PDB file of C-alpha atoms in Angstrom:
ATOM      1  CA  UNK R   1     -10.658  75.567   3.472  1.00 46.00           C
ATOM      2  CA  UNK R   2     -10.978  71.918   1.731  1.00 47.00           C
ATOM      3  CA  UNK R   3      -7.525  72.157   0.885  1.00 48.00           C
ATOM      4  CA  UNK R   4      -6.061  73.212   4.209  1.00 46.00           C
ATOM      5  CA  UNK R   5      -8.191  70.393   6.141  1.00 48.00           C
ATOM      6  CA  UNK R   6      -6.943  67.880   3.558  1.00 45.00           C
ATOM      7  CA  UNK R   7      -3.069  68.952   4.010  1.00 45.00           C
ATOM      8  CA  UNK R   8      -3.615  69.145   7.677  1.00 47.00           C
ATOM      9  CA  UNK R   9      -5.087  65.440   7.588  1.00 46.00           C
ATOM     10  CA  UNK R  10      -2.338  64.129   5.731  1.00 46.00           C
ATOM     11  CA  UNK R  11       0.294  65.969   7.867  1.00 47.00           C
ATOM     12  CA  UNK R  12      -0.749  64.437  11.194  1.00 48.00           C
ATOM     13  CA  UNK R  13       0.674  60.899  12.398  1.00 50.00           C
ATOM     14  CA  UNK R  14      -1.497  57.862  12.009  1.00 51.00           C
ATOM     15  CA  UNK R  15      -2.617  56.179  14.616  1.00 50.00           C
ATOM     16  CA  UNK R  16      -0.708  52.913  15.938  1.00 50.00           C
ATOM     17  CA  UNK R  17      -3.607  50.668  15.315  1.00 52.00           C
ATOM     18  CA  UNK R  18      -4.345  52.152  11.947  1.00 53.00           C
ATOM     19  CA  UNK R  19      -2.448  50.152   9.472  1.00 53.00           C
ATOM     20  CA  UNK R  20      -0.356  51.205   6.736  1.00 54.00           C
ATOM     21  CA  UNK R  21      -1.193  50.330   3.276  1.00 55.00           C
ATOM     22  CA  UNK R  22       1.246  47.963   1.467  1.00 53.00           C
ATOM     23  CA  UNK R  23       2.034  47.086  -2.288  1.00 55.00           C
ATOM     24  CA  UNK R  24       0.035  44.468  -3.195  1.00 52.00           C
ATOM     25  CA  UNK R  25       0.976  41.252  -2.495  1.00 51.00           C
ATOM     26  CA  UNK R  26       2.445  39.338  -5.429  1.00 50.00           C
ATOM     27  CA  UNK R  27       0.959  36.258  -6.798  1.00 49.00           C
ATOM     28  CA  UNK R  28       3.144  33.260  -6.017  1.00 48.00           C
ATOM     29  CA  UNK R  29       5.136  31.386  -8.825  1.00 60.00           C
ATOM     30  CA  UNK R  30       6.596  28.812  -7.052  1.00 70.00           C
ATOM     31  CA  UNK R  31       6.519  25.004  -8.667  1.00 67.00           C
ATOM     32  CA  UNK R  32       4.424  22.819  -6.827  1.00 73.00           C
ATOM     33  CA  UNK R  33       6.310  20.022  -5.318  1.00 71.00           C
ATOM     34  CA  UNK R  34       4.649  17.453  -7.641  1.00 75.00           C
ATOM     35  CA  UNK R  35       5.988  18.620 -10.615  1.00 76.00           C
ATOM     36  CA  UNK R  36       9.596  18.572  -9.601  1.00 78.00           C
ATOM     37  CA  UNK R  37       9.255  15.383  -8.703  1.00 75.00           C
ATOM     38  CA  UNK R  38       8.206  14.218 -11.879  1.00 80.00           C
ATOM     39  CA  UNK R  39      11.479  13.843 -14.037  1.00 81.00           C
ATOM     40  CA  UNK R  40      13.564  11.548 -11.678  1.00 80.00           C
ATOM     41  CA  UNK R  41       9.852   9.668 -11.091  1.00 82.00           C
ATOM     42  CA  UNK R  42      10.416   9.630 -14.924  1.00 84.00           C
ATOM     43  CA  UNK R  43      13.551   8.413 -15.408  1.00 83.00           C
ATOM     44  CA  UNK R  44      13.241   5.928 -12.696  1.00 79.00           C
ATOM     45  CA  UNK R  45      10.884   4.103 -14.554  1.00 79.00           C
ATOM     46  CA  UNK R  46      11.910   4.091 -17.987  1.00 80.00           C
ATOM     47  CA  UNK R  47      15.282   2.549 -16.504  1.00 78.00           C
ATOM     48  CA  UNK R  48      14.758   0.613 -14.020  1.00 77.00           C
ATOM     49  CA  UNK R  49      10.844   0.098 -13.447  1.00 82.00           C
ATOM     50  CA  UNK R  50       9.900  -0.154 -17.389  1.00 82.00           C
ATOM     51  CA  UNK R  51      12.533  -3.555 -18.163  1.00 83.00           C
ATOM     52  CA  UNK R  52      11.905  -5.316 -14.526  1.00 84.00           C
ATOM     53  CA  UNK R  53       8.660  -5.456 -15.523  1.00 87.00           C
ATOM     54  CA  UNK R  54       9.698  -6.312 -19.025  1.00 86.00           C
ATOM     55  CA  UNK R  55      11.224  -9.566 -17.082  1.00 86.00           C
ATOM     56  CA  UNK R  56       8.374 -10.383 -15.074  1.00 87.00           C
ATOM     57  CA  UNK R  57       6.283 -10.471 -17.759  1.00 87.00           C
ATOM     58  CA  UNK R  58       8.425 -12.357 -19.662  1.00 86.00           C
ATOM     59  CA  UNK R  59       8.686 -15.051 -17.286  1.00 87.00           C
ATOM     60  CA  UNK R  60       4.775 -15.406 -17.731  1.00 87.00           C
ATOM     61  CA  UNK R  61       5.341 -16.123 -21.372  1.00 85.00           C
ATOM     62  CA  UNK R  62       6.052 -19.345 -22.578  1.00 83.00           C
ATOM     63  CA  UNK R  63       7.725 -20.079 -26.126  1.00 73.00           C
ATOM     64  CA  UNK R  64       4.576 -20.594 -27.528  1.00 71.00           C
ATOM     65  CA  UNK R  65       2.913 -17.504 -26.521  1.00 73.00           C
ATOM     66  CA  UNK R  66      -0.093 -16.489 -24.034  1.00 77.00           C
ATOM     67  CA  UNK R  67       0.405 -16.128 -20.261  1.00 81.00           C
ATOM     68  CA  UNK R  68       0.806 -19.077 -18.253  1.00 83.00           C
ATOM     69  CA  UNK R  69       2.585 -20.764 -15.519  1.00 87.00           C
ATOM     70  CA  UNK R  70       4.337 -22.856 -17.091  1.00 86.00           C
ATOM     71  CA  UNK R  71       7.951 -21.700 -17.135  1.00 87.00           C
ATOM     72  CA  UNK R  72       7.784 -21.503 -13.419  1.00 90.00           C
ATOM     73  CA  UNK R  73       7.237 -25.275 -12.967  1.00 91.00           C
ATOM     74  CA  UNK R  74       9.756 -25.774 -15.253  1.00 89.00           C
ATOM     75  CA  UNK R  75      12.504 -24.218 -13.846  1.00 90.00           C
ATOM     76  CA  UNK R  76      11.342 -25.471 -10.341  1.00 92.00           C
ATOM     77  CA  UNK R  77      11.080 -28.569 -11.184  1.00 92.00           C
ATOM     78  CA  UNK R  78      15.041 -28.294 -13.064  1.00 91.00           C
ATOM     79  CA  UNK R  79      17.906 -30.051 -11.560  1.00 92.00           C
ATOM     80  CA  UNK R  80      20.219 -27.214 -12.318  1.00 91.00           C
ATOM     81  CA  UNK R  81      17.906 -24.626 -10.836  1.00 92.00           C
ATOM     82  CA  UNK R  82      17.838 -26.418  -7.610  1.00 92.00           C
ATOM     83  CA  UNK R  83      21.427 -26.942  -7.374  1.00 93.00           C
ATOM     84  CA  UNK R  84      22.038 -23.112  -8.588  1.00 92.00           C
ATOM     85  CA  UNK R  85      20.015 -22.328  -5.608  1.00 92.00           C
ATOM     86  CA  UNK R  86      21.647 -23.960  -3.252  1.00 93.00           C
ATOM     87  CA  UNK R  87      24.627 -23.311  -4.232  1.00 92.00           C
ATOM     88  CA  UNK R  88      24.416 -19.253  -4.040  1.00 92.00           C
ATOM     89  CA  UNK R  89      22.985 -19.882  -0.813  1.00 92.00           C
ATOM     90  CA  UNK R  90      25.990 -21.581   0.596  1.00 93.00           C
ATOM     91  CA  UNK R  91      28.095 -19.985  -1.130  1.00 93.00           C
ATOM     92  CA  UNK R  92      26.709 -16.271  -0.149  1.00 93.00           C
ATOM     93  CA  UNK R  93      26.061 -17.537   4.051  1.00 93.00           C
ATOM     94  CA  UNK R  94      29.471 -19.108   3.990  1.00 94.00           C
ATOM     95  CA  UNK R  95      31.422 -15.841   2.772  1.00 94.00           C
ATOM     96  CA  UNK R  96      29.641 -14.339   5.249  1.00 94.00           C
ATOM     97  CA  UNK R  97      30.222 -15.972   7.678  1.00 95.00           C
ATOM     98  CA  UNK R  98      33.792 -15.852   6.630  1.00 94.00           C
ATOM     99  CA  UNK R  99      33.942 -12.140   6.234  1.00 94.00           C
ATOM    100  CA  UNK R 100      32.446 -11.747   9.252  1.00 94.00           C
ATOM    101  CA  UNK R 101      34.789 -13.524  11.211  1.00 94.00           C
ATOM    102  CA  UNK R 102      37.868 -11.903   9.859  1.00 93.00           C
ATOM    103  CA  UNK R 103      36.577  -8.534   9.318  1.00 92.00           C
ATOM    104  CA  UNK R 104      35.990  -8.460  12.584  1.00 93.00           C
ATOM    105  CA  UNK R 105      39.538  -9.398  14.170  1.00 91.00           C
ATOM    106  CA  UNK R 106      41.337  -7.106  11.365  1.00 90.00           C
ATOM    107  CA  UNK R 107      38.911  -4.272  12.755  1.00 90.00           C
ATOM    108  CA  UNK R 108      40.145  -4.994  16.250  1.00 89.00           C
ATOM    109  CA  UNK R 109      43.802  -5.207  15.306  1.00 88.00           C
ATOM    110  CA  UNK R 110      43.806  -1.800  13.671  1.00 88.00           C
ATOM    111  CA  UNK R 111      40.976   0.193  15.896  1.00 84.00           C
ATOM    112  CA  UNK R 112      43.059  -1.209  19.077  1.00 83.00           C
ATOM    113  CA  UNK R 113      46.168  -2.686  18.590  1.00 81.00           C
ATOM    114  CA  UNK R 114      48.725   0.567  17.833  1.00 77.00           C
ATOM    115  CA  UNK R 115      50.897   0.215  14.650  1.00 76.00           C
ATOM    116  CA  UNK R 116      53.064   2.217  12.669  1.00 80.00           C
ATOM    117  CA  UNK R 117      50.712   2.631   9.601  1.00 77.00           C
ATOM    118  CA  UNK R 118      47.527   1.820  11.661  1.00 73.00           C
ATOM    119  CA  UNK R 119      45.576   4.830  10.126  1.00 76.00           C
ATOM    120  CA  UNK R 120      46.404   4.490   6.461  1.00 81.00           C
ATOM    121  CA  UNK R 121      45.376   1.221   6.320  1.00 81.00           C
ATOM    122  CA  UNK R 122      41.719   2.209   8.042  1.00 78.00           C
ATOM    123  CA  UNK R 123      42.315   4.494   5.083  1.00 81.00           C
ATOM    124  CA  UNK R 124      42.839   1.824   2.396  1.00 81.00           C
ATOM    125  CA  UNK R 125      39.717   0.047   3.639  1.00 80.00           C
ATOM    126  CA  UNK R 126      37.863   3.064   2.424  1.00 76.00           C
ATOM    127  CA  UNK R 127      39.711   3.195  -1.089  1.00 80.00           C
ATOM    128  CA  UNK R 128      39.100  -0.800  -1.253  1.00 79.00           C
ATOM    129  CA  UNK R 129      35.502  -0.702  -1.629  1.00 77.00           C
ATOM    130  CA  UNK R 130      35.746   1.398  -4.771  1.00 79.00           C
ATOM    131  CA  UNK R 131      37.444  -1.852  -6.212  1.00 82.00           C
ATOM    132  CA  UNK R 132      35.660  -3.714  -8.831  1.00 82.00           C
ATOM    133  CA  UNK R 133      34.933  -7.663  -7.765  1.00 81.00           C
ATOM    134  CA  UNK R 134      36.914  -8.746 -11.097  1.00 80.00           C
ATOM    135  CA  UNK R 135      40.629  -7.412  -9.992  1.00 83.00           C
ATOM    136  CA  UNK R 136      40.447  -8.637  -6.930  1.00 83.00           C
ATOM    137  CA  UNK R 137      40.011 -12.252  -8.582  1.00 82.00           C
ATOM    138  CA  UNK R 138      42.781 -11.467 -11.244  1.00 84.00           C
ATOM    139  CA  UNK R 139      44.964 -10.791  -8.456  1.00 84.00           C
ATOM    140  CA  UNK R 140      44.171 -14.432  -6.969  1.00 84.00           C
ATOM    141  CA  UNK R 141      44.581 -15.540 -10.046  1.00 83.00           C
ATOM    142  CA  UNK R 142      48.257 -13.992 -11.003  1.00 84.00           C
ATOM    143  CA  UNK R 143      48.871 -15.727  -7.244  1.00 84.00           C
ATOM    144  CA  UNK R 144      47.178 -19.375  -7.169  1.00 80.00           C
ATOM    145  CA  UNK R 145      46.225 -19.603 -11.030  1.00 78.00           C
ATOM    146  CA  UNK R 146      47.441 -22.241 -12.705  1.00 77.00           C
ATOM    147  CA  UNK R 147      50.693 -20.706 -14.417  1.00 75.00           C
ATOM    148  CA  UNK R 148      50.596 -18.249 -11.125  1.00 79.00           C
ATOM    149  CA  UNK R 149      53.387 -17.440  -8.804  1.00 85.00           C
ATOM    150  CA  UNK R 150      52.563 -20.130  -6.334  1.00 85.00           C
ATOM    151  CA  UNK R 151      52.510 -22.796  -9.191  1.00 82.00           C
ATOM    152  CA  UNK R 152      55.810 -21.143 -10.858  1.00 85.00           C
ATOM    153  CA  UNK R 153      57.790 -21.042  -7.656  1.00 87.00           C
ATOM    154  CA  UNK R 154      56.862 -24.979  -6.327  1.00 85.00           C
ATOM    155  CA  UNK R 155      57.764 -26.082  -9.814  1.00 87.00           C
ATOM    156  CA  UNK R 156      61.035 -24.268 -10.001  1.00 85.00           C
ATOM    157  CA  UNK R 157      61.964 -26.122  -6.386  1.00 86.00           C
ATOM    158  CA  UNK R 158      61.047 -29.064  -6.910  1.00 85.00           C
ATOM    159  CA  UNK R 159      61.089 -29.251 -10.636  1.00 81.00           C
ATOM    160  CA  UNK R 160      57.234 -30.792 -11.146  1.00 81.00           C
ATOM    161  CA  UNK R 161      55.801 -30.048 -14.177  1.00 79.00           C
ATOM    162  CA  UNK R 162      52.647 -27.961 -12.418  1.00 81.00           C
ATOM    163  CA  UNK R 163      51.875 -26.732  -8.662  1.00 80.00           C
ATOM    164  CA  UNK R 164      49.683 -28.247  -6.281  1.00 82.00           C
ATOM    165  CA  UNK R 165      47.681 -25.387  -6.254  1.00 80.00           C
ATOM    166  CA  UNK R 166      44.288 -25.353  -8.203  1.00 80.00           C
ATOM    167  CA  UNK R 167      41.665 -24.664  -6.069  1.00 81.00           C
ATOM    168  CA  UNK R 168      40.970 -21.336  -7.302  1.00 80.00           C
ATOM    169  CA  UNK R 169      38.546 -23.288 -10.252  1.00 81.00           C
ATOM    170  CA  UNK R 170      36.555 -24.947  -7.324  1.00 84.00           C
ATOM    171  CA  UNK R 171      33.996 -23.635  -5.047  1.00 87.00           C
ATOM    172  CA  UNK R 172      36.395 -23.052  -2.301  1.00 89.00           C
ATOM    173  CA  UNK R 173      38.193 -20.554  -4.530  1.00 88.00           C
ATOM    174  CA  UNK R 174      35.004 -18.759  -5.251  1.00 90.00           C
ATOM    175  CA  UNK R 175      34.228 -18.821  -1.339  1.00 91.00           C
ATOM    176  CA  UNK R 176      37.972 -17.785  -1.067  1.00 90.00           C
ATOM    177  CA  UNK R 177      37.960 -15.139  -3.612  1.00 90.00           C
ATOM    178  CA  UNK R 178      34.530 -13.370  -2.673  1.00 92.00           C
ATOM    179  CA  UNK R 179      35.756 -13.209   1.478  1.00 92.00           C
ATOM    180  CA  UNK R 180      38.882 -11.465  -0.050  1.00 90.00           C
ATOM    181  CA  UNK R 181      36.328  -8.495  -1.278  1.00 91.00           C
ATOM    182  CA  UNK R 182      33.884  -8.414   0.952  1.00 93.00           C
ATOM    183  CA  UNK R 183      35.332  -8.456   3.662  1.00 92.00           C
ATOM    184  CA  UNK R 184      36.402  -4.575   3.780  1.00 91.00           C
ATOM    185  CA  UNK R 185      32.422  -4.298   3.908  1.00 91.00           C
ATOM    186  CA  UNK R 186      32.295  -5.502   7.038  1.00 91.00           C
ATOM    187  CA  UNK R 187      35.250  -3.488   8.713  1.00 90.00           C
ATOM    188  CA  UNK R 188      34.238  -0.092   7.375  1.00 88.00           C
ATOM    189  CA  UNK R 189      30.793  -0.249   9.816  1.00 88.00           C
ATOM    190  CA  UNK R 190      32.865  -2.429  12.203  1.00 90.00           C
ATOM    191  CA  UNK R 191      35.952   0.740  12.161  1.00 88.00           C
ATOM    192  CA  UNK R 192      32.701   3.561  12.856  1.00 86.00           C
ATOM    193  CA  UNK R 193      31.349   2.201  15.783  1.00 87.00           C
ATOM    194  CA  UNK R 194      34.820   1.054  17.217  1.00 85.00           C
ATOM    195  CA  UNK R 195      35.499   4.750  17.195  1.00 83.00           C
ATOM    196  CA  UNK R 196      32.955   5.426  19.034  1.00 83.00           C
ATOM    197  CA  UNK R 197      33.196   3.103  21.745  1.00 80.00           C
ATOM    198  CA  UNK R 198      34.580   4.993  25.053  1.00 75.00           C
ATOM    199  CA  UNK R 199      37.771   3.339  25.440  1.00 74.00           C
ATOM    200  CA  UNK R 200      37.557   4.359  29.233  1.00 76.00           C
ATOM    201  CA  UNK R 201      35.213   1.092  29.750  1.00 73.00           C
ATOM    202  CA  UNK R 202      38.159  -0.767  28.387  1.00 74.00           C
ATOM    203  CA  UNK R 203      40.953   0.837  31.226  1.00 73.00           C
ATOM    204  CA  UNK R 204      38.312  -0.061  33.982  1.00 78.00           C
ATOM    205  CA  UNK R 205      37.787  -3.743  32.846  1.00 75.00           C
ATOM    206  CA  UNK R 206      41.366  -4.315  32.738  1.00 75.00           C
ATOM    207  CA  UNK R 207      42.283  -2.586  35.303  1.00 77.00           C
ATOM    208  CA  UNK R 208      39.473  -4.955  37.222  1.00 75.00           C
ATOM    209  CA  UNK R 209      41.696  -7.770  36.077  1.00 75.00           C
ATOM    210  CA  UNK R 210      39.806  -8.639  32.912  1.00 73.00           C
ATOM    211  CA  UNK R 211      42.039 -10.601  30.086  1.00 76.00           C
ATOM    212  CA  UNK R 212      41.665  -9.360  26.476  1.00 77.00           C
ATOM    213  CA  UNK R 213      39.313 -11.674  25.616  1.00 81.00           C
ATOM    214  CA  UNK R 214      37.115 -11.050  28.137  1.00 81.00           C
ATOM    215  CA  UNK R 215      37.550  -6.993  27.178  1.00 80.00           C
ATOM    216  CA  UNK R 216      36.390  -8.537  23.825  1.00 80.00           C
ATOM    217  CA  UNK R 217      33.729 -10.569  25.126  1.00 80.00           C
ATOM    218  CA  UNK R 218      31.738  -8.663  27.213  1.00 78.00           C
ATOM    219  CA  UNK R 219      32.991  -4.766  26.530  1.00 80.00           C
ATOM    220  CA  UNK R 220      33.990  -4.572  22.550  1.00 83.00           C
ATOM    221  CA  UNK R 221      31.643  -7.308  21.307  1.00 85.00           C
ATOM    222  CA  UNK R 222      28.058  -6.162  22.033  1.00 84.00           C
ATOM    223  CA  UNK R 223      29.032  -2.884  20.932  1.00 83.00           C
ATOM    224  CA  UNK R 224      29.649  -3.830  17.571  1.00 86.00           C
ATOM    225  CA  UNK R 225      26.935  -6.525  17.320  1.00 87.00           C
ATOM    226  CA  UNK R 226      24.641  -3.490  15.413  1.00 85.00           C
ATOM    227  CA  UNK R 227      27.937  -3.153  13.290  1.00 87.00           C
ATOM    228  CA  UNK R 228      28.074  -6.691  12.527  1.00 89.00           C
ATOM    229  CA  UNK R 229      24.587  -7.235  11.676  1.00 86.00           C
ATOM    230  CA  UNK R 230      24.806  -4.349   9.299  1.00 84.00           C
ATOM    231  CA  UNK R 231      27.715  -5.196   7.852  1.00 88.00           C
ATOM    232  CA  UNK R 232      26.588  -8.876   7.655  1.00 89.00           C
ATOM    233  CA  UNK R 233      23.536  -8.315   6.254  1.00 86.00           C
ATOM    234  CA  UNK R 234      24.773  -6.228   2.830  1.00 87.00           C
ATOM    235  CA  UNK R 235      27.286  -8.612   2.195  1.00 91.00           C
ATOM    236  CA  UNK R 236      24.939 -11.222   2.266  1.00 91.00           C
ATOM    237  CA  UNK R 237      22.831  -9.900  -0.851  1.00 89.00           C
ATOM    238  CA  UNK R 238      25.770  -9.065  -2.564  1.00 90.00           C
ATOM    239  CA  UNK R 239      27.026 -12.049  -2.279  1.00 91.00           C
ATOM    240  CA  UNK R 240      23.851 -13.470  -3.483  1.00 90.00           C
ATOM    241  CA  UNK R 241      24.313 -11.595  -7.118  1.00 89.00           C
ATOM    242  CA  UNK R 242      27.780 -11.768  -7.353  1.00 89.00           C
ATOM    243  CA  UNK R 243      28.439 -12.429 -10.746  1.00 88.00           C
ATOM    244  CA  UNK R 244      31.999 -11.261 -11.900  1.00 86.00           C
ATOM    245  CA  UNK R 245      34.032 -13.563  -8.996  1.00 88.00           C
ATOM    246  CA  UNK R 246      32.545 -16.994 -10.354  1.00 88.00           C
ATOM    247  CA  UNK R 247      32.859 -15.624 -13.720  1.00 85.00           C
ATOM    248  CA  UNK R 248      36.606 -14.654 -13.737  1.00 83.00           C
ATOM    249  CA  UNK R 249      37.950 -17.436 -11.462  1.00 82.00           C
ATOM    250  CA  UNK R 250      36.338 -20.398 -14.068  1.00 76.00           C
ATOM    251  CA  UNK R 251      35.556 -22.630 -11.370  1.00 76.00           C
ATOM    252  CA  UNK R 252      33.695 -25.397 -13.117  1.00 76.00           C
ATOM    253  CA  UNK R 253      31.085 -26.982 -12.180  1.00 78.00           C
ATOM    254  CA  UNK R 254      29.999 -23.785  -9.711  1.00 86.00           C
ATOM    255  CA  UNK R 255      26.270 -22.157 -11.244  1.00 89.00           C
ATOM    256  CA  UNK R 256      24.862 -19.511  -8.895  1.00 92.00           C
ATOM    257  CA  UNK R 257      21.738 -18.019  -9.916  1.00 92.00           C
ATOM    258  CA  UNK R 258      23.232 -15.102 -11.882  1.00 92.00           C
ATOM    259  CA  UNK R 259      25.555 -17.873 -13.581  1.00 91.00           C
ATOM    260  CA  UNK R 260      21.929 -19.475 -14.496  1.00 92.00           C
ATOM    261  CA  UNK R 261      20.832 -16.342 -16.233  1.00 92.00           C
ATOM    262  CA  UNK R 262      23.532 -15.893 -18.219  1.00 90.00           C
ATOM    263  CA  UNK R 263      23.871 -19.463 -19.257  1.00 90.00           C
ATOM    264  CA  UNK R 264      20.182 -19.870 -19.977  1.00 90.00           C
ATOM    265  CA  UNK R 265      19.814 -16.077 -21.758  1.00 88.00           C
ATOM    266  CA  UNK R 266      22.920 -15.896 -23.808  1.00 88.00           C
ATOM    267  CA  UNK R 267      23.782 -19.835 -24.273  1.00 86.00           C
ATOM    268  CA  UNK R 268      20.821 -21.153 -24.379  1.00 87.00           C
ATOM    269  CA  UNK R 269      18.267 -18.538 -25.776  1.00 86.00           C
ATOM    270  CA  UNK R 270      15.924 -19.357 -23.331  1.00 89.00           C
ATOM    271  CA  UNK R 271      14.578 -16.253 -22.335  1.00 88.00           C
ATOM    272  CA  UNK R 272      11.476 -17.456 -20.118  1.00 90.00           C
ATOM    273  CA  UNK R 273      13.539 -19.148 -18.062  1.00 91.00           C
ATOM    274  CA  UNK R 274      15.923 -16.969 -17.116  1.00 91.00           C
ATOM    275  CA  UNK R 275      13.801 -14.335 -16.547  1.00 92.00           C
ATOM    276  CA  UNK R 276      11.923 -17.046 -14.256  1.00 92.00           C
ATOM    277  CA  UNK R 277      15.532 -17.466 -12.633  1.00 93.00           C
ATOM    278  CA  UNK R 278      15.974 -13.340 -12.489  1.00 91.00           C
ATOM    279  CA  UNK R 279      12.837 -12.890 -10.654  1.00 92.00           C
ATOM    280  CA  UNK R 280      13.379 -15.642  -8.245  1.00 92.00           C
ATOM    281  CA  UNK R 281      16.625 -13.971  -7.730  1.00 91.00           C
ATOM    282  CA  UNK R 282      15.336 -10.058  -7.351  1.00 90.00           C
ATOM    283  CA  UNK R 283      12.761 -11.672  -4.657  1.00 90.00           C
ATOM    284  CA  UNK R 284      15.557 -13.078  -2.885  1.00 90.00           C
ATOM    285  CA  UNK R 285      17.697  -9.688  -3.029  1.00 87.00           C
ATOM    286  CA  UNK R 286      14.909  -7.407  -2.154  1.00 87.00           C
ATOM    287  CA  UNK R 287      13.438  -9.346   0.659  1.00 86.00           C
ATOM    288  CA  UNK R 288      17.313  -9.503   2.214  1.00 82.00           C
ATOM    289  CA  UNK R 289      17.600  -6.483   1.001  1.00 81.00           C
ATOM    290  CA  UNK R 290      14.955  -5.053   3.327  1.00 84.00           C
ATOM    291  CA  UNK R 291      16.187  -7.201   6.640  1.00 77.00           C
ATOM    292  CA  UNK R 292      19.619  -5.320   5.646  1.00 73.00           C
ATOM    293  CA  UNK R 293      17.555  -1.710   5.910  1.00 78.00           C
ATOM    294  CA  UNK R 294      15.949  -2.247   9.476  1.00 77.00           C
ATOM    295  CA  UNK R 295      18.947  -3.736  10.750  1.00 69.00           C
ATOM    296  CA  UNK R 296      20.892  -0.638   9.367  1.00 66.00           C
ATOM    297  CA  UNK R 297      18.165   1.536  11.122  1.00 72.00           C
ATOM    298  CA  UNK R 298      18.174   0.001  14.413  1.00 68.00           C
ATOM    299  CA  UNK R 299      22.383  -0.139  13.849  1.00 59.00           C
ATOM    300  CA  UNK R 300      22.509   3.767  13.012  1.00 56.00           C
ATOM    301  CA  UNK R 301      24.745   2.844  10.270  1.00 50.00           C
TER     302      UNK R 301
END
């Protein structure tokens, strides 16, 4: 009778609100979040966080030991700190300004202006930025150096015994030489949002009679003000640390503030100093640094 009831039971359907037993849910082994974020965390700081604070600390230690102040006034109160600041500055807001300008009209030429080869140039933009800052001043140098092909050329004419051409080793080769890399920094953003202008407000506004200047004016220009901004921006700080383009074109007389560092680390041996100049420098960078990330947000880019 037990046995019966107990095979009948098990034979008839369960109810639909009854619910149906399960395996047992298995204990969870995933990694918390934390943990997998520890080894970059980890690296990060041994490579990057562990020295920079190596340097600032450094630059709070005199020659004679303790923590003070003192190399700061110093180097503030240097002649060849001031005019190593001022001269990155100009230097870095007049390639800028520079790149600025004619990244934007070699944009406009190849974004609008159809030519046979138009798109793999856009394309050697692209490849361009991969460049190191060195060849690009080699290459200025085989060109205007001294013994370059400029030089060679006017003294095979004329027969001088050296070309007029030796302002590579100036400031306005420097200035010429850092435009000549950066500026391919400025077309890539300027190329993306040229591409995604609608090119239907440019038939109305001519066909309205509008010149191509105005087109550029009012219709191409504040469309690529975000794009110029952006663009502007990053080469600014770059231009602020360049160190390879003053190096390599051995124009005398031309210290930036990475020029200071090296001169006052590895010539000098004076180590609070140009960690003094170093952090003076990563303020600079990091605070333009940061304008360059909003104005990349607003920009999209």
């Amino acid at each position: 009778m037990t046995t019966a009831t107990t095979a009948t039971a098990a034979a008839a359907p369960r109810s639909p609100a009854e619910p149906v037993p399960g395996p047992a849910p298995a204990r969870s082994r995933s990694v918390p979040a934390r943990v997998w974020a520890l080894p970059p965390v980890a690296v990060l700081a041994l490579a990057f966080l562990y020295p920079l604070a190596l340097v600032v600390q450094q630059s709070f230690t005199p020659d004679e030991g303790g923590v003070s102040l003192d190399p700061y006034a110093d180097v503030f109160a240097s002649e060849a700190f001031r005019s190593a600041l001022t001269t990155t500055v100009w230097l870095a807001v007049g390639s800028t300004v520079g790149c600025l300008v004619l990244g934007f009209v070699l944009a406009l030429v190849i974004a609008f202006v159809p030519f046979p080869g138009g798109k793999a140039v856009a394309r050697f933009v692209d490849v361009f930025l991969s460049f190191p800052s060195f060849l690009i001043t080699l290459a200025l140098l085989f060109v205007y150096g001294s013994v370059g092909m400029a030089n060679g050329l006017w003294t095979d004419v004329t027969g001088a015994a050296e070309g007029p051409f030796h302002f590579l080793t100036t400031p306005w080769g420097v200035l010429l030489a850092e435009i000549t890399y950066f500026t391919p920094f400025v077309m890539r953003p300027l190329l993306a949002a040229f591409s995604q202008l609608d090119t239907s407000q440019l038939e109305v506004a001519s066909s309205l009679g509008a010149g191509p200047v105005r087109i550029i004016r009012q219709v191409i220009l504040p469309e690529a003000l975000p794009a110029l901004a952006a663009g502007g921006s990053l080469v600014l700080v770059m231009c602020l640390n360049e160190f390879g383009i003053v190096l390599f074109t051995g124009a005398k007389g031309v210290t930036t503030l990475p020029m200071l560092v090296y001169s006052k680390a590895i010539l000098e041996s004076d180590y609070p100093a140009a960690c003094v100049v170093a952090v003076v420098n990563i303020a600079i960078s990091v605070g333009l640094y940061s304008l360059y990330r909003v104005v990349s947000r607003r920009a999209g880019a």
